[in-house]
Each structure stands twice: as structure tokens, then as C-alpha cells.
Tab-separated table of C-alpha atoms and ligand atoms in Angstrom:
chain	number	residue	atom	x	y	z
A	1	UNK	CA	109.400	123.181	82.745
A	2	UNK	CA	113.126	124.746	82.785
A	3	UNK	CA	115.988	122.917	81.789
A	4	UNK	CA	117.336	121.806	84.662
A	5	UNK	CA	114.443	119.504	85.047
A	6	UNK	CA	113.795	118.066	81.886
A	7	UNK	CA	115.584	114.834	82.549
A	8	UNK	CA	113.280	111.741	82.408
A	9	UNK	CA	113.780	109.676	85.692
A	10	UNK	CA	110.779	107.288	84.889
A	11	UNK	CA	107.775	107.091	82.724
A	12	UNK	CA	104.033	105.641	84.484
A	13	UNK	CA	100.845	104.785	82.956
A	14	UNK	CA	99.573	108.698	83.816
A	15	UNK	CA	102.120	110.339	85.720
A	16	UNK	CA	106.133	111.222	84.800
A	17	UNK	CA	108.814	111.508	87.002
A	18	UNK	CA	111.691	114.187	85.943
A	19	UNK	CA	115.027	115.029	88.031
A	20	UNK	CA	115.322	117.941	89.324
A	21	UNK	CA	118.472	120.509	90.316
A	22	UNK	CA	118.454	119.200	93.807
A	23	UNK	CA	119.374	115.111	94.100
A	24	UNK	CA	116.775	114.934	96.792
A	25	UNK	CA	113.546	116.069	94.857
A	26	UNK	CA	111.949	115.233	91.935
A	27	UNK	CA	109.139	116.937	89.755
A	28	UNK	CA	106.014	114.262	89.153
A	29	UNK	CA	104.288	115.699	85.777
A	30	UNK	CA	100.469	114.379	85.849
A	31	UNK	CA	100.058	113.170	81.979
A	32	UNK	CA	96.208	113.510	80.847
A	33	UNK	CA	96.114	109.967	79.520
A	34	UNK	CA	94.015	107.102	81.646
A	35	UNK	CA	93.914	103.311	81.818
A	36	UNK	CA	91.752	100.589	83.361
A	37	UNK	CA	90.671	97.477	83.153
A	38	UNK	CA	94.452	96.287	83.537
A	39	UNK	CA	95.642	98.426	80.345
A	40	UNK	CA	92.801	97.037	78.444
A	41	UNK	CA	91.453	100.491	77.976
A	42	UNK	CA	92.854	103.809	77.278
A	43	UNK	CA	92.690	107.167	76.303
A	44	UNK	CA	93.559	110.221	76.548
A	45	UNK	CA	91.598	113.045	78.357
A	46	UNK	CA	92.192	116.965	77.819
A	47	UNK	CA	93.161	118.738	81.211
A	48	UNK	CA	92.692	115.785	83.429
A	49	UNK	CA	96.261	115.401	84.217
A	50	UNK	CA	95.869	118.900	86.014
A	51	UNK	CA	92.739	118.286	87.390
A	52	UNK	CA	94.529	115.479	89.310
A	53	UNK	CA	97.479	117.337	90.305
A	54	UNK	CA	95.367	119.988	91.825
A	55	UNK	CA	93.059	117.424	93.585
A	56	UNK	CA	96.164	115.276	95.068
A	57	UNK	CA	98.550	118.525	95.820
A	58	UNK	CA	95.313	119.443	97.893
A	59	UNK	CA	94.693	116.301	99.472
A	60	UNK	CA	98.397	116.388	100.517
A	61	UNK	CA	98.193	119.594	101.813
A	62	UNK	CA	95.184	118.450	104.143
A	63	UNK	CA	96.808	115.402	105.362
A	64	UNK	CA	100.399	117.340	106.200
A	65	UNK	CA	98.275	119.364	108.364
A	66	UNK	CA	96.943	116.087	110.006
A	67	UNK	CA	100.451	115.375	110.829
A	68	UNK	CA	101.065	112.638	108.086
A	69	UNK	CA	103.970	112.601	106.237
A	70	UNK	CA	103.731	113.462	101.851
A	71	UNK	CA	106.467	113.845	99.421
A	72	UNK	CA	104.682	116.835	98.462
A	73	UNK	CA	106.881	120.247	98.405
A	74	UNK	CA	104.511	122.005	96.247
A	75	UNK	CA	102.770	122.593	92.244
A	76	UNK	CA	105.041	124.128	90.348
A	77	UNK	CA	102.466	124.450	87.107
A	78	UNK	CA	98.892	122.704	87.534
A	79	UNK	CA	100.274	119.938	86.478
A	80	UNK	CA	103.647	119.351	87.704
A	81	UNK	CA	104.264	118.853	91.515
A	82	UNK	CA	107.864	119.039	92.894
A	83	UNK	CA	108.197	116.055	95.615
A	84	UNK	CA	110.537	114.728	97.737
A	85	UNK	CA	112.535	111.975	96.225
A	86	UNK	CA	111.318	108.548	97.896
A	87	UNK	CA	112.167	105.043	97.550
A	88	UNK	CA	109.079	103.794	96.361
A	89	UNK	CA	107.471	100.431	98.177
A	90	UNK	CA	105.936	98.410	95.260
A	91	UNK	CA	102.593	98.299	97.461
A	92	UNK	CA	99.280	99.165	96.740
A	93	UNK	CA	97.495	100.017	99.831
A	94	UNK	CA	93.907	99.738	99.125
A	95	UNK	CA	91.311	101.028	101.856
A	96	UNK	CA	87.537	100.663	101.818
A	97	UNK	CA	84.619	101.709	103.797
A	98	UNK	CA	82.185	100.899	101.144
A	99	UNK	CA	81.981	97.627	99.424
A	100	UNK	CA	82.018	97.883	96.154
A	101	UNK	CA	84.044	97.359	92.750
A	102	UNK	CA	86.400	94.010	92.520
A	103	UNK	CA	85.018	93.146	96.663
A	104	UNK	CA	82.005	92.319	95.099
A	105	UNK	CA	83.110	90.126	91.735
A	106	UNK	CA	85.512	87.864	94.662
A	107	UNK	CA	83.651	88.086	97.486
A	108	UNK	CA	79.771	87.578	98.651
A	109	UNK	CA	79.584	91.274	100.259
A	110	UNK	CA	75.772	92.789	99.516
A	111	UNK	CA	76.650	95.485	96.932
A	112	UNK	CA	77.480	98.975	99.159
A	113	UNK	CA	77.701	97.049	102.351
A	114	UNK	CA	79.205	99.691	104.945
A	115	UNK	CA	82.727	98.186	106.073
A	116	UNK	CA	83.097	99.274	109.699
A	117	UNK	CA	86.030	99.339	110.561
A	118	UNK	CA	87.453	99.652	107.028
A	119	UNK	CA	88.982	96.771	105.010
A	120	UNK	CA	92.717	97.051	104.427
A	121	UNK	CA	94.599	94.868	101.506
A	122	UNK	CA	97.999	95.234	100.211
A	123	UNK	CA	98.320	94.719	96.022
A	124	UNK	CA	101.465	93.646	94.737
A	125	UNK	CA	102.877	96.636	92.127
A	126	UNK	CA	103.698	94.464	89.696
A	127	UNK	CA	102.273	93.915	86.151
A	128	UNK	CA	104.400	90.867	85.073
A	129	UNK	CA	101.844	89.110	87.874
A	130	UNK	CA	99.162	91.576	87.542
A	131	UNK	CA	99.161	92.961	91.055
A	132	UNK	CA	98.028	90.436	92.976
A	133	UNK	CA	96.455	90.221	96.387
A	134	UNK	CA	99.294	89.987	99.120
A	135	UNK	CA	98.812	89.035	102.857
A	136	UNK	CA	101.426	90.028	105.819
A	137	UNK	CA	103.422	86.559	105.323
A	138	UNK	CA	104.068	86.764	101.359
A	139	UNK	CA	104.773	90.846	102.105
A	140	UNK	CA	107.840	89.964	105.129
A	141	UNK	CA	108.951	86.489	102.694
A	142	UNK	CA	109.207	88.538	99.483
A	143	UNK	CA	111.011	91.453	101.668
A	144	UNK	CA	108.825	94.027	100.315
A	145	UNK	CA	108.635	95.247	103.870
A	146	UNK	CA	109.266	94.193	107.746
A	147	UNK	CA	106.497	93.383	109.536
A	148	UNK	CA	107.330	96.742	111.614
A	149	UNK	CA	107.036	99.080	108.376
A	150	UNK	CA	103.815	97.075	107.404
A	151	UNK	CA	102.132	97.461	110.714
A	152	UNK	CA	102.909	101.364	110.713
A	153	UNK	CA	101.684	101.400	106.944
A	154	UNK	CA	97.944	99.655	108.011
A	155	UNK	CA	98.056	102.704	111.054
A	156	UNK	CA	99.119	105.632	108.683
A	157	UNK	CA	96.679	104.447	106.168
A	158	UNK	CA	93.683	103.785	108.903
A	159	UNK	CA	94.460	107.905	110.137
A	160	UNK	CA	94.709	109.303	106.292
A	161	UNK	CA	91.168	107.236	105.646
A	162	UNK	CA	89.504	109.071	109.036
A	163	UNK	CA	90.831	113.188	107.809
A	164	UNK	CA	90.331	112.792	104.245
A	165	UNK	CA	86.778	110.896	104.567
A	166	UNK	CA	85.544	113.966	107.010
A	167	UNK	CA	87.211	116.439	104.741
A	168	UNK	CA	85.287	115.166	101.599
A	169	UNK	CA	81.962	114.035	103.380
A	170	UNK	CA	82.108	118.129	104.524
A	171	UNK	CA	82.204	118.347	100.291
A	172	UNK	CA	79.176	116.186	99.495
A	173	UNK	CA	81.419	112.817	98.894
A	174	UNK	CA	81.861	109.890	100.226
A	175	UNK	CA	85.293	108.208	99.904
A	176	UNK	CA	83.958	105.089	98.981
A	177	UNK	CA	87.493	103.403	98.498
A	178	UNK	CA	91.175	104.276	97.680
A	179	UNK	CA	94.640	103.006	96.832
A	180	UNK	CA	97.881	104.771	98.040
A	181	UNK	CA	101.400	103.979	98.037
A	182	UNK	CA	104.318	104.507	100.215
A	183	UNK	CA	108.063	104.990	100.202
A	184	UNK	CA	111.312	105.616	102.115
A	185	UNK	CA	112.869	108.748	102.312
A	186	UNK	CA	116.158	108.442	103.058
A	187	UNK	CA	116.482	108.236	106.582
A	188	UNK	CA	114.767	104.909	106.017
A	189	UNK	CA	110.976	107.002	107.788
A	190	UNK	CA	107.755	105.831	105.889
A	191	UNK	CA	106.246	108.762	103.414
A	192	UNK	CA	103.377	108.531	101.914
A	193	UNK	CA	104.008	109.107	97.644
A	194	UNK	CA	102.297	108.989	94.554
A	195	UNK	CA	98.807	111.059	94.086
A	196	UNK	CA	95.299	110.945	95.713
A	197	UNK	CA	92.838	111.273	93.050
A	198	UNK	CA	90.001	110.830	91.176
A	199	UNK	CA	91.768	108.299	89.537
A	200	UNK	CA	92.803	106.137	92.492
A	201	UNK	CA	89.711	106.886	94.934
A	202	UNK	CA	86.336	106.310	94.440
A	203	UNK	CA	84.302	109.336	95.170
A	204	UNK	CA	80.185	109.475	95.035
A	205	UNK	CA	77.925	112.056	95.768
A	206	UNK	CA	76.656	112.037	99.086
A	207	UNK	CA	72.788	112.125	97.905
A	208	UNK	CA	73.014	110.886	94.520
A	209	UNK	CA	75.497	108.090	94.845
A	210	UNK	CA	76.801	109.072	91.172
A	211	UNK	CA	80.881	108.504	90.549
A	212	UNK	CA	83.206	111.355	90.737
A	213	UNK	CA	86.056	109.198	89.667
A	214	UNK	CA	87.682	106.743	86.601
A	215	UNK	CA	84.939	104.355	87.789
A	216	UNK	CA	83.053	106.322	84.706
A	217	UNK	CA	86.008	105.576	82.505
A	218	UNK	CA	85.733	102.207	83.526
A	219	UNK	CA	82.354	102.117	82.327
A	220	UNK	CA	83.211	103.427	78.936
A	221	UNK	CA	80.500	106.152	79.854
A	222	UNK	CA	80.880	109.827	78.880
A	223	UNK	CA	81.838	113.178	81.010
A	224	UNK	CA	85.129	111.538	83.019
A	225	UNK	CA	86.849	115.379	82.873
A	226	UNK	CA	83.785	117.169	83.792
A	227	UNK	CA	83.120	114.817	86.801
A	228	UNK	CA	87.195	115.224	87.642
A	229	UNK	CA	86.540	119.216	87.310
A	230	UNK	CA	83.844	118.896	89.592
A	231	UNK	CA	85.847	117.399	92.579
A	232	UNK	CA	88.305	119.767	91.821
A	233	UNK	CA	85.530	122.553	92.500
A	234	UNK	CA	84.139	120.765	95.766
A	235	UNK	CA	88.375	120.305	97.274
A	236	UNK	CA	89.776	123.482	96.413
A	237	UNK	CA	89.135	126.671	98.094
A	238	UNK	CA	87.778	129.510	95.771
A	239	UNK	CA	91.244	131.040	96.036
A	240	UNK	CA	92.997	128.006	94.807
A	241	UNK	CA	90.509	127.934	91.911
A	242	UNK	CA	90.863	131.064	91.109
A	243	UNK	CA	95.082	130.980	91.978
A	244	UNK	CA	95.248	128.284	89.264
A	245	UNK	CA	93.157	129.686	86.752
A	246	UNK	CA	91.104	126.390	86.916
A	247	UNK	CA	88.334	127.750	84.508
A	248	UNK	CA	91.261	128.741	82.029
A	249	UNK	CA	93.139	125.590	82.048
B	301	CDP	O1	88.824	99.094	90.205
B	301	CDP	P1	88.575	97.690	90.613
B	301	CDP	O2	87.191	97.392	90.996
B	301	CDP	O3	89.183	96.672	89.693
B	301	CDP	O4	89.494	97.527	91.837
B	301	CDP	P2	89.240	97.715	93.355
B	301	CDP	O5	90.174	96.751	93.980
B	301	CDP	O6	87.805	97.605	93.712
B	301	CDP	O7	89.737	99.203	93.633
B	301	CDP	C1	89.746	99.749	94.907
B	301	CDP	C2	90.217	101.184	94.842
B	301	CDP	O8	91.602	101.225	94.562
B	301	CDP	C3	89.553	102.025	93.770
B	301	CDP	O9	89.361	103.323	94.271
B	301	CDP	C4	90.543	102.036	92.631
B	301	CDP	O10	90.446	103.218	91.893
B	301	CDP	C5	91.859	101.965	93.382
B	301	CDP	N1	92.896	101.245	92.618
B	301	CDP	C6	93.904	101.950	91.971
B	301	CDP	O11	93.941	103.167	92.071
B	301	CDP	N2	94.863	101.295	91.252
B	301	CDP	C7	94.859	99.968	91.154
B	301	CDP	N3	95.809	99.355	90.459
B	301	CDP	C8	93.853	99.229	91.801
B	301	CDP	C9	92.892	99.892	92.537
């Protein structure tokens, strides 16, 4: 990282975010440590920080070409992505066609019941109240959004579910479930931010069903960065691979 850059703008629980030369970009640095269980586990895992910055700069990449809006300019290292600045929305957009993971500890859904259409819910980014579970009314009261910018949120988020679920069902997994989060750039237009990753999607294997994602951190079981590896293997093309020396890493 050059000089310029090595300002600290803000620090999250796996990611950094560093100014940059230019007022209107920022560089996100993907740290290799992991949490779950609401910070009640943690770690830290060799490489995986760059596993995730390849996997989301790709995703990105996929979706731009879909016609939805990223902050994503481009990787500067494996691990470092230079974005566009956004106002972040203290959101988490969760999306899932598979019902699985906290559905089925709060709700009676039979365990990998197929959600068709998808099931949309809005998280509160917040740890003093330990995101909770948001509808449209406490969203437009709390002005975390208009009803407007929430409506085009659940449509953005309905459009990246459809490309990125054909793009990784083409790979041999099944986007089980995701969070994302969005921001304003600063003509006040709705960008989608942060990462796409093993670490905030749940990915299984088409035949097997296994996890390609933290769900195996969450289990306390072993081989998290080899599963994270492999999904970088099955998203990148063999010239990205081979561009970022993923092997070599
Ligand atoms: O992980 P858990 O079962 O507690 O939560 P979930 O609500 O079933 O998670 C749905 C999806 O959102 C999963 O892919 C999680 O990885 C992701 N998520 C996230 O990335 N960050 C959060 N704070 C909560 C969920």
C-alpha cells in the first residue's frame, strides 16, 4: 500500500477502510480475521482476507455487467480493492432461497424448504441492539431510508439474487442465502457496497450439499480457508487465478 493511502478511515470486524489520494474513493483492505456467533467467536485465518477480495471483486464484476451498480473500481493487491466512496445505509439486506440457518431457530420452516419467490428482511447494522429484525415502518420512522430508496433496495436485491444464483449454480453452488449492504454515492443514487463472499453468503455444493462458506467456522469445524480457496477456484476464470498468483498467495 503507498503512502498516500495509508490513512485509516474506519476499522470493521474483517475488512479496513483507508483514504485514498482522490476524496471520492477509498481502498477497502480484506483483513484475514473472522467472527460469528455475534463476536462470540474469532480467529484469525491465513490468506482468507484475499480469498474474499478475489471472490467479491469477481462477484462485482459479474453484477456491473448485469447493469447493477458496485462501488467497485478495481483490486489493487489481492487483498485491497479501491471503491467508490459511499455513504453507507446501516442495512443488512438479507436474501434467501433456501431456508436455512437463524429461519429455522425463529420460524417453523422444514429445514431446506425452497423459498419461491425468495424471502427478503432488512437487519438493523447496529451492535449496541444486536442487529435486529426491521420491517418497512421501523426502517421510514427511524429514517434509515424513504420508503422510495427501500422499495428500489428489495428490486436491486431481487435482480443481484437472479445473476449471481445462475452464475454460481453454472459453478456447482447453490446460493443458499446472502446479506448485502447499500449506500449513497453522492448524487444521492443507491450503490450497492461492502463485499459478496464466502463470509456473507451461504454457498453449498450443488450434489453434496456441503458449505463453502463461514457456516464451517460457525461450526467450529476444520478446513474454513480451503473451502474459501475452493470457491475462489469455481468464480474465477483460470486467467484470474493464474493473474493473481492464487496458488502463491
Ligand atoms: O448466520 P445466521 O444463521 O445467524 O444468520 P442468518 O440470518 O441465517 O444469515 C443469513 C445470511 O446472511 C447468511 O448467508 C449469513 O452469512 C449472512 N449474514 C451476514 O453476512 N452478516 C450478518 N450479520 C448476518 C447474516
Amino acid at each position: 500500500m503507498s503512502e498516500v493511502k495509508k490513512e485509516l478511515l474506519y476499522t470493521g470486524k474483517a475488512k479496513d477502510v483507508y483514504k485514498t489520494d482522490k476524496d471520492d474513493e477509498v481502498i477497502i483492505k480484506f483483513r484475514d480475521d473472522i467472527t460469528a456467533l455475534d463476536g462470540g467467536r474469532r480467529d484469525t485465518l491465513s490468506k482468507k482476507g484475499a480469498y474474499n477480495a478475489l471472490i467479491s471483486a469477481k462477484l462485482f464484476e459479474v453484477l456491473e455487467e448485469h447493469g447493477i451498480s458496485t462501488q467497485y473500481i478495481k483490486l489493487e493487491e489481492p487483498d485491497e480493492m479501491r471503491t467508490q466512496a459511499l455513504e453507507m445505509i446501516p442495512l443488512e439486506v438479507i436474501c434467501r432461497n433456501i431456508a436455512t440457518g437463524s429461519l429455522l431457530r425463529k420460524y417453523p420452516f422444514h429445514k431446506n424448504q425452497e423459498l419461491n419467490p425468495p424471502i427478503i428482511q432488512f437487519d438493523y447494522k447496529n451492535d449496541v441492539y444486536h442487529d435486529p429484525m426491521l420491517n418497512d415502518d421501523i426502517i421510514t420512522a427511524l429514517e434509515i431510508t424513504t420508503q422510495k430508496q427501500l422499495d428500489q433496495i428489495r428490486e436491486i436485491t431481487y435482480v443481484i439474487n437472479k445473476v449471481l444464483s445462475r452464475y454460481l449454480k453454472e459453478r456447482n453452488l447453490i446460493l443458499v442465502d446472502f446479506k448485502i449492504e447499500f449506500g449513497l454515492d453522492k448524487d444521492g443514487n443507491i450503490v450497492l457496497g461492502d463485499e459478496i463472499s464466502p463470509d456473507t453468503t451461504r454457498l453449498w455444493d450443488s450434489k453434496t450439499l456441503d458449505n463453502f462458506d463461514k457456516d464451517i467456522f460457525r461450526k467450529g469445524e476444520e478446513g474454513v480457508v480451503e473451502a474459501y480457496k475452493k470457491v475462489v477456484e469455481l468464480v474465477l476464470t483460470d486467467e484470474e487465478i493464474e493473474k493473481w498468483n492464487v496458488d502463491k498467495l
